């Protein structure tokens, strides 16, 4: 038979487990958000590089 102390222990353990799961879920979401932001930065950088290369070509044509 479980005493009231054991019930409290079980309830606290369940609460800690739920808190840990929530923390892990939030951590995973943050990781995904960081990865998505990195991909967006990489794409923006690649687009900017193409723009700069086109500008350089136009400058060379204008000078020639």
mmCIF file of C-alpha atoms in Angstrom:
data_model
loop_
_atom_site.group_PDB
_atom_site.id
_atom_site.type_symbol
_atom_site.label_atom_id
_atom_site.label_comp_id
_atom_site.label_asym_id
_atom_site.label_seq_id
_atom_site.Cartn_x
_atom_site.Cartn_y
_atom_site.Cartn_z
ATOM 1 C CA UNK A 1 0.000 0.000 0.000
ATOM 2 C CA UNK A 2 1.313 3.420 -0.913
ATOM 3 C CA UNK A 3 1.517 6.028 1.775
ATOM 4 C CA UNK A 4 0.739 9.658 1.134
ATOM 5 C CA UNK A 5 4.507 10.282 0.958
ATOM 6 C CA UNK A 6 4.819 7.897 -1.969
ATOM 7 C CA UNK A 7 1.909 9.572 -3.736
ATOM 8 C CA UNK A 8 3.670 12.917 -3.352
ATOM 9 C CA UNK A 9 6.906 11.452 -4.698
ATOM 10 C CA UNK A 10 5.117 10.011 -7.711
ATOM 11 C CA UNK A 11 3.322 13.281 -8.388
ATOM 12 C CA UNK A 12 6.578 15.248 -8.161
ATOM 13 C CA UNK A 13 8.344 12.776 -10.436
ATOM 14 C CA UNK A 14 5.551 13.070 -12.997
ATOM 15 C CA UNK A 15 5.716 16.869 -12.757
ATOM 16 C CA UNK A 16 9.514 16.889 -13.242
ATOM 17 C CA UNK A 17 9.190 14.559 -16.214
ATOM 18 C CA UNK A 18 6.597 16.845 -17.814
ATOM 19 C CA UNK A 19 8.803 19.896 -17.212
ATOM 20 C CA UNK A 20 11.793 18.124 -18.741
ATOM 21 C CA UNK A 21 9.787 17.087 -21.793
ATOM 22 C CA UNK A 22 8.572 20.656 -22.265
ATOM 23 C CA UNK A 23 12.109 22.025 -21.918
ATOM 24 C CA UNK A 24 13.403 19.509 -24.458
ATOM 25 C CA UNK A 25 10.579 20.379 -26.851
ATOM 26 C CA UNK A 26 11.397 24.097 -26.609
ATOM 27 C CA UNK A 27 15.102 23.353 -27.064
ATOM 28 C CA UNK A 28 14.369 21.354 -30.222
ATOM 29 C CA UNK A 29 12.188 24.175 -31.577
ATOM 30 C CA UNK A 30 15.000 26.688 -30.976
ATOM 31 C CA UNK A 31 17.474 24.406 -32.798
ATOM 32 C CA UNK A 32 15.171 24.169 -35.809
ATOM 33 C CA UNK A 33 14.653 27.947 -35.810
ATOM 34 C CA UNK A 34 18.430 28.521 -35.733
ATOM 35 C CA UNK A 35 18.937 26.113 -38.637
ATOM 36 C CA UNK A 36 16.182 27.787 -40.649
ATOM 37 C CA UNK A 37 17.726 31.204 -39.991
ATOM 38 C CA UNK A 38 21.128 29.902 -41.100
ATOM 39 C CA UNK A 39 19.639 28.586 -44.342
ATOM 40 C CA UNK A 40 17.924 31.929 -44.958
ATOM 41 C CA UNK A 41 21.203 33.799 -44.365
ATOM 42 C CA UNK A 42 23.032 31.454 -46.728
ATOM 43 C CA UNK A 43 20.437 31.954 -49.467
ATOM 44 C CA UNK A 44 20.486 35.734 -49.029
ATOM 45 C CA UNK A 45 24.283 35.723 -49.214
ATOM 46 C CA UNK A 46 24.231 33.641 -52.406
ATOM 47 C CA UNK A 47 21.691 36.003 -54.001
ATOM 48 C CA UNK A 48 23.770 39.030 -53.036
ATOM 49 C CA UNK A 49 26.879 37.399 -54.490
ATOM 50 C CA UNK A 50 25.115 36.899 -57.831
ATOM 51 C CA UNK A 51 24.012 40.550 -57.798
ATOM 52 C CA UNK A 52 27.558 41.724 -57.116
ATOM 53 C CA UNK A 53 28.947 39.544 -59.898
ATOM 54 C CA UNK A 54 26.435 41.017 -62.352
ATOM 55 C CA UNK A 55 27.402 44.541 -61.272
ATOM 56 C CA UNK A 56 31.074 43.710 -61.811
ATOM 57 C CA UNK A 57 30.327 42.419 -65.314
ATOM 58 C CA UNK A 58 28.389 45.595 -66.119
ATOM 59 C CA UNK A 59 31.296 47.727 -64.882
ATOM 60 C CA UNK A 60 33.747 45.775 -67.044
ATOM 61 C CA UNK A 61 31.502 46.207 -70.101
ATOM 62 C CA UNK A 62 31.147 49.924 -69.402
ATOM 63 C CA UNK A 63 34.913 50.375 -69.097
ATOM 64 C CA UNK A 64 35.696 48.348 -72.232
#
